[in-house]
Amino acid sequence: MYALRLPLSNLSLFCSQSQKPRLDSNYRTMMNYAKAASSQAFKNKKLLFRQLFEKDSSTYTYLLADVAHPDKPALLIDPVDKTVDRDLSLVKELGLKLIYAINTHVHADHVTGTGLIKTKVPSVKSIISKASKSKADLLIEAGDKIHFGDLFLEVRATPGHTLGCVTYVTGDGSDQPQPRMAFTGDALLIRGCGRTDFQGGSAHQLYQSVHSQIFSLPKETLIYPAHDYRGFTVSTVGEEMQYNPRLTKDEEMFKSIMENLNLPYPKMIDIAVPSNMVCGLQDLSVKPVDASSN
């Protein structure tokens, strides 16, 4: 999976002088959302939220917990094998009870940490979509709800990057975090999207998924992707509907863009996909792989 990587500093080469202030404004808007998201953390005092980063695969892992509940139940979204000890230490430090380790899809660029987490905390249940045809304790489908304490995530099917991609969205209700949060995996990235040329990918399917399942959410919904390569941490539905350079196009243009990306073969795919099909536990005797060495 690769995102559109054109540095902002180079965008001026393709823009007139009259366009530059707009790009600067977009950048400031994105930074303002990032600040708001971190300081908001959120208006609902029940939710504890942390955004964690794995630098070699540029992967975000998300920790959510209901800290108003006596047990302080928590879940991790898209954990990475290399950062499991860090994540579990944070869970312990914050006095949380980790109950779920869940994936948005079968990743091709890193080995999931879900299986390794289960060896260290056996009570944790792993979760992935049934459509992924991968192994996990719980296989979810569109419309399912994942409860942790009095909070929950709604499951939305967003295939296209892979057949089994899902987006997890915080609940809709006065007792749930506001604004809502969408954990989009690789389906929707900040100013980009996941590639569609392997693992059953389909540009048509991805376009339909994003527009029907993500862009249909309230515009203030916060977007948290599985990856970012330029340092951005958060966007919103409204912002991506207006500024995403791929998904603001019509479907035919989107298909053309995706068919002509000419991206290299992912470095980790031959290791990551087989491992992730079995919850990241293909071979426990092998230490977590350093993506930078491949």
Short mmCIF file of C-alpha atoms in Angstrom, two decimals:
data_model
loop_
_atom_site.label_atom_id
_atom_site.label_comp_id
_atom_site.label_asym_id
_atom_site.label_seq_id
_atom_site.Cartn_x
_atom_site.Cartn_y
_atom_site.Cartn_z
CA MET A 1 0.00 0.00 0.00
CA TYR A 2 1.37 3.38 -1.00
CA ALA A 3 -0.12 6.84 -0.74
CA LEU A 4 0.24 9.79 -3.07
CA ARG A 5 3.60 11.13 -1.94
CA LEU A 6 4.07 14.47 -3.70
CA PRO A 7 5.69 16.75 -1.09
CA LEU A 8 3.79 19.92 -0.34
CA SER A 9 6.97 21.90 -1.01
CA ASN A 10 6.89 20.71 -4.63
CA LEU A 11 3.26 21.50 -5.29
CA SER A 12 4.15 25.08 -6.20
CA LEU A 13 5.85 23.75 -9.33
CA PHE A 14 2.43 22.79 -10.69
CA CYS A 15 0.42 25.79 -9.49
CA SER A 16 0.02 29.38 -10.52
CA GLN A 17 0.76 32.11 -8.00
CA SER A 18 -2.97 32.55 -7.47
CA GLN A 19 -3.28 28.93 -6.38
CA LYS A 20 -0.53 28.97 -3.77
CA PRO A 21 -2.48 30.76 -1.03
CA ARG A 22 -5.18 28.09 -1.34
CA LEU A 23 -2.64 25.33 -0.78
CA ASP A 24 -1.24 27.17 2.24
CA SER A 25 -4.77 27.55 3.56
CA ASN A 26 -5.42 23.83 3.12
CA TYR A 27 -2.25 23.05 5.03
CA ARG A 28 -3.25 25.35 7.90
CA THR A 29 -6.72 23.81 7.96
CA MET A 30 -5.26 20.32 8.29
CA MET A 31 -2.96 21.40 11.11
CA ASN A 32 -5.87 23.04 12.92
CA TYR A 33 -7.82 19.79 12.78
CA ALA A 34 -4.84 17.91 14.17
CA LYS A 35 -4.58 20.34 17.09
CA ALA A 36 -8.32 20.19 17.70
CA ALA A 37 -8.32 16.40 17.69
CA SER A 38 -5.46 16.11 20.16
CA SER A 39 -6.79 18.75 22.54
CA GLN A 40 -10.36 17.52 22.23
CA ALA A 41 -9.52 13.93 23.03
CA PHE A 42 -12.67 14.30 23.12
CA LYS A 43 -15.65 16.22 24.44
CA ASN A 44 -16.96 12.89 25.68
CA LYS A 45 -15.07 12.27 28.94
CA LYS A 46 -15.59 8.52 28.69
CA LEU A 47 -13.15 8.05 25.84
CA LEU A 48 -9.42 7.79 26.23
CA PHE A 49 -7.76 8.03 22.81
CA ARG A 50 -4.13 7.70 21.77
CA GLN A 51 -2.62 7.74 18.28
CA LEU A 52 0.62 5.74 18.11
CA PHE A 53 3.12 5.50 15.25
CA GLU A 54 5.44 2.83 13.81
CA LYS A 55 8.06 4.62 11.75
CA ASP A 56 9.32 1.92 9.35
CA SER A 57 5.91 1.15 7.84
CA SER A 58 4.46 4.59 8.69
CA THR A 59 1.60 2.80 10.41
CA TYR A 60 -0.77 4.34 12.94
CA THR A 61 -2.04 2.20 15.79
CA TYR A 62 -4.99 3.53 17.76
CA LEU A 63 -5.75 2.91 21.43
CA LEU A 64 -9.31 3.53 22.60
CA ALA A 65 -10.74 2.90 26.08
CA ASP A 66 -13.86 3.62 28.10
CA VAL A 67 -12.27 5.15 31.19
CA ALA A 68 -15.66 5.87 32.81
CA HIS A 69 -16.33 2.13 33.03
CA PRO A 70 -15.09 0.34 36.21
CA ASP A 71 -12.95 -2.08 34.14
CA LYS A 72 -11.57 0.59 31.78
CA PRO A 73 -11.89 -1.77 28.76
CA ALA A 74 -9.68 -0.92 25.81
CA LEU A 75 -8.94 -1.96 22.24
CA LEU A 76 -6.09 -1.50 19.79
CA ILE A 77 -6.72 -0.88 16.09
CA ASP A 78 -4.04 -2.01 13.61
CA PRO A 79 -1.23 -2.94 16.04
CA VAL A 80 2.22 -3.69 14.59
CA ASP A 81 4.37 -6.61 15.77
CA LYS A 82 7.42 -4.42 16.31
CA THR A 83 5.64 -2.06 18.73
CA VAL A 84 3.59 -4.54 20.76
CA ASP A 85 5.74 -4.10 23.89
CA ARG A 86 5.39 -0.32 23.68
CA ASP A 87 1.63 -0.55 23.26
CA LEU A 88 1.12 -3.05 26.08
CA SER A 89 3.30 -0.96 28.39
CA LEU A 90 1.11 2.05 27.70
CA VAL A 91 -2.05 0.03 28.35
CA LYS A 92 -0.63 -1.09 31.70
CA GLU A 93 0.60 2.38 32.61
CA LEU A 94 -2.82 3.88 32.00
CA GLY A 95 -4.53 1.19 34.07
CA LEU A 96 -6.57 -0.17 31.17
CA LYS A 97 -7.86 -3.67 30.45
CA LEU A 98 -7.13 -4.60 26.85
CA ILE A 99 -9.94 -6.78 25.51
CA TYR A 100 -9.62 -6.52 21.70
CA ALA A 101 -6.81 -6.25 19.12
CA ILE A 102 -8.39 -5.54 15.76
CA ASN A 103 -7.33 -4.99 12.15
CA THR A 104 -8.91 -2.94 9.38
CA HIS A 105 -7.67 -5.46 6.79
CA VAL A 106 -4.90 -7.93 5.92
CA HIS A 107 -1.91 -5.61 5.72
CA ALA A 108 0.77 -6.03 3.07
CA ASP A 109 3.37 -3.64 4.49
CA HIS A 110 3.82 -4.90 8.05
CA VAL A 111 3.06 -7.87 10.27
CA THR A 112 0.10 -7.32 12.55
CA GLY A 113 0.69 -7.38 16.28
CA THR A 114 -2.60 -9.08 17.14
CA GLY A 115 -1.24 -12.60 17.46
CA LEU A 116 1.80 -11.50 19.46
CA ILE A 117 -0.46 -9.53 21.78
CA LYS A 118 -2.52 -12.67 22.39
CA THR A 119 0.59 -14.61 23.45
CA LYS A 120 1.34 -11.93 26.05
CA VAL A 121 -2.24 -11.25 27.15
CA PRO A 122 -4.21 -14.47 26.44
CA SER A 123 -7.56 -12.94 27.36
CA VAL A 124 -7.38 -10.51 24.41
CA LYS A 125 -9.58 -11.41 21.42
CA SER A 126 -8.40 -10.71 17.87
CA ILE A 127 -10.85 -9.28 15.33
CA ILE A 128 -10.84 -8.97 11.53
CA SER A 129 -13.49 -9.01 8.82
CA LYS A 130 -14.98 -12.30 7.67
CA ALA A 131 -14.45 -11.17 4.07
CA SER A 132 -10.68 -11.07 4.62
CA LYS A 133 -10.66 -14.89 4.96
CA SER A 134 -8.03 -14.46 7.65
CA LYS A 135 -7.90 -16.12 11.06
CA ALA A 136 -9.05 -14.32 14.22
CA ASP A 137 -11.09 -15.01 17.32
CA LEU A 138 -13.98 -12.91 16.06
CA LEU A 139 -14.89 -12.39 12.39
CA ILE A 140 -17.02 -9.31 11.86
CA GLU A 141 -19.29 -8.09 9.06
CA ALA A 142 -20.89 -4.81 8.02
CA GLY A 143 -23.38 -3.59 10.60
CA ASP A 144 -21.73 -5.35 13.53
CA LYS A 145 -20.87 -3.37 16.66
CA ILE A 146 -17.74 -3.85 18.75
CA HIS A 147 -18.51 -2.85 22.34
CA PHE A 148 -15.90 -1.80 24.87
CA GLY A 149 -17.61 -0.71 28.06
CA ASP A 150 -20.44 1.65 27.20
CA LEU A 151 -18.77 2.74 23.96
CA PHE A 152 -18.80 0.94 20.64
CA LEU A 153 -17.43 0.90 17.11
CA GLU A 154 -19.72 0.40 14.12
CA VAL A 155 -18.35 -1.79 11.32
CA ARG A 156 -18.64 -0.52 7.75
CA ALA A 157 -17.47 -2.62 4.80
CA THR A 158 -15.08 -0.58 2.62
CA PRO A 159 -13.49 -3.05 0.18
CA GLY A 160 -11.41 -1.95 -2.80
CA HIS A 161 -7.87 -1.76 -1.43
CA THR A 162 -8.42 -5.39 -0.44
CA LEU A 163 -11.57 -7.52 -0.46
CA GLY A 164 -11.76 -7.53 3.33
CA CYS A 165 -11.22 -3.86 4.20
CA VAL A 166 -13.51 -2.38 6.84
CA THR A 167 -13.80 1.02 8.47
CA TYR A 168 -14.52 1.28 12.18
CA VAL A 169 -16.66 4.26 13.19
CA THR A 170 -17.39 5.42 16.72
CA GLY A 171 -21.03 5.17 17.72
CA ASP A 172 -23.80 7.57 16.81
CA GLY A 173 -25.47 8.84 19.96
CA SER A 174 -25.39 11.49 22.69
CA ASP A 175 -23.47 9.12 24.98
CA GLN A 176 -20.80 8.43 22.34
CA PRO A 177 -17.71 10.54 21.44
CA GLN A 178 -18.35 13.68 19.42
CA PRO A 179 -17.38 14.41 16.75
CA ARG A 180 -17.49 10.86 15.46
CA MET A 181 -14.24 9.16 14.46
CA ALA A 182 -13.65 6.90 11.45
CA PHE A 183 -10.68 4.52 11.40
CA THR A 184 -10.42 4.00 7.67
CA GLY A 185 -7.44 1.67 7.31
CA ASP A 186 -6.05 2.03 3.78
CA ALA A 187 -9.41 2.70 2.13
CA LEU A 188 -9.15 6.45 2.71
CA LEU A 189 -5.87 8.17 3.56
CA ILE A 190 -5.27 11.85 4.19
CA ARG A 191 -5.27 13.28 0.65
CA GLY A 192 -4.95 9.81 -0.83
CA CYS A 193 -6.11 6.20 -0.73
CA GLY A 194 -4.72 2.68 -0.77
CA ARG A 195 -3.55 1.10 -4.01
CA THR A 196 -5.90 -1.33 -5.78
CA ASP A 197 -3.60 -3.57 -7.82
CA PHE A 198 -3.31 -6.66 -5.57
CA GLN A 199 -5.14 -8.69 -2.85
CA GLY A 200 -8.40 -8.54 -4.79
CA GLY A 201 -8.23 -4.78 -5.11
CA SER A 202 -10.67 -2.89 -7.32
CA ALA A 203 -10.68 0.82 -8.15
CA HIS A 204 -14.42 0.66 -8.87
CA GLN A 205 -15.12 -1.01 -5.54
CA LEU A 206 -12.90 1.39 -3.58
CA TYR A 207 -14.53 4.45 -5.15
CA GLN A 208 -18.00 3.15 -4.31
CA SER A 209 -16.94 2.16 -0.79
CA VAL A 210 -15.49 5.53 0.13
CA HIS A 211 -18.36 7.54 -1.31
CA SER A 212 -21.15 5.38 0.14
CA GLN A 213 -19.67 4.36 3.50
CA ILE A 214 -17.28 7.16 4.51
CA PHE A 215 -18.33 10.30 2.64
CA SER A 216 -21.90 9.62 3.83
CA LEU A 217 -20.82 10.29 7.43
CA PRO A 218 -21.24 13.78 8.95
CA LYS A 219 -18.69 16.17 7.47
CA GLU A 220 -17.14 16.89 10.88
CA THR A 221 -16.33 13.19 11.35
CA LEU A 222 -12.60 12.82 12.06
CA ILE A 223 -10.63 10.60 9.68
CA TYR A 224 -7.87 8.46 11.16
CA PRO A 225 -6.08 6.36 8.49
CA ALA A 226 -3.78 3.36 8.93
CA HIS A 227 -0.84 5.23 7.38
CA ASP A 228 0.54 8.64 6.60
CA TYR A 229 3.86 9.42 4.91
CA ARG A 230 3.94 13.22 5.27
CA GLY A 231 3.37 13.74 8.97
CA PHE A 232 -0.38 14.39 8.89
CA THR A 233 -2.32 12.81 11.73
CA VAL A 234 -6.01 13.53 11.12
CA SER A 235 -8.46 14.89 8.58
CA THR A 236 -12.24 15.12 8.32
CA VAL A 237 -14.87 13.74 5.99
CA GLY A 238 -15.69 17.23 4.74
CA GLU A 239 -12.05 18.04 4.10
CA GLU A 240 -11.40 14.87 2.10
CA MET A 241 -14.60 15.37 0.11
CA GLN A 242 -13.26 18.76 -0.94
CA TYR A 243 -9.50 18.27 -1.25
CA ASN A 244 -8.65 14.59 -1.78
CA PRO A 245 -6.82 14.64 -5.15
CA ARG A 246 -8.11 11.21 -6.17
CA LEU A 247 -11.55 10.78 -4.67
CA THR A 248 -12.85 14.21 -5.66
CA LYS A 249 -12.66 13.08 -9.30
CA ASP A 250 -15.44 11.20 -11.08
CA GLU A 251 -15.16 7.43 -11.08
CA GLU A 252 -13.67 7.09 -14.56
CA MET A 253 -10.92 9.57 -13.78
CA PHE A 254 -10.31 7.83 -10.45
CA LYS A 255 -9.92 4.48 -12.22
CA SER A 256 -7.46 6.04 -14.66
CA ILE A 257 -5.40 7.48 -11.81
CA MET A 258 -5.28 4.16 -9.98
CA GLU A 259 -4.38 2.21 -13.13
CA ASN A 260 -1.41 4.46 -13.82
CA LEU A 261 0.27 4.74 -10.41
CA ASN A 262 3.10 2.38 -11.47
CA LEU A 263 4.02 1.66 -7.85
CA PRO A 264 6.79 -0.79 -6.93
CA TYR A 265 6.06 -4.16 -5.36
CA PRO A 266 5.62 -3.68 -1.58
CA LYS A 267 8.78 -4.66 0.29
CA MET A 268 7.01 -6.62 3.02
CA ILE A 269 4.18 -8.28 1.10
CA ASP A 270 5.72 -11.76 0.84
CA ILE A 271 6.25 -11.85 4.60
CA ALA A 272 3.34 -9.74 5.83
CA VAL A 273 0.39 -11.23 3.95
CA PRO A 274 1.00 -14.92 4.82
CA SER A 275 1.63 -13.96 8.46
CA ASN A 276 -1.40 -11.72 8.65
CA MET A 277 -3.66 -14.39 7.22
CA VAL A 278 -2.98 -16.34 10.42
CA CYS A 279 -3.25 -13.40 12.85
CA GLY A 280 0.45 -12.55 12.54
CA LEU A 281 1.59 -15.87 14.01
CA GLN A 282 3.03 -17.67 11.00
CA ASP A 283 6.22 -18.47 12.86
CA LEU A 284 6.69 -17.45 16.49
CA SER A 285 10.37 -18.40 16.35
CA VAL A 286 11.04 -15.53 13.96
CA LYS A 287 11.58 -12.13 15.52
CA PRO A 288 9.56 -9.14 14.27
CA VAL A 289 10.87 -8.09 10.88
CA ASP A 290 12.50 -4.70 10.37
CA ALA A 291 10.88 -3.28 7.25
CA SER A 292 13.82 -0.96 6.64
CA SER A 293 16.11 -3.95 6.00
CA ASN A 294 14.09 -5.24 3.04
#
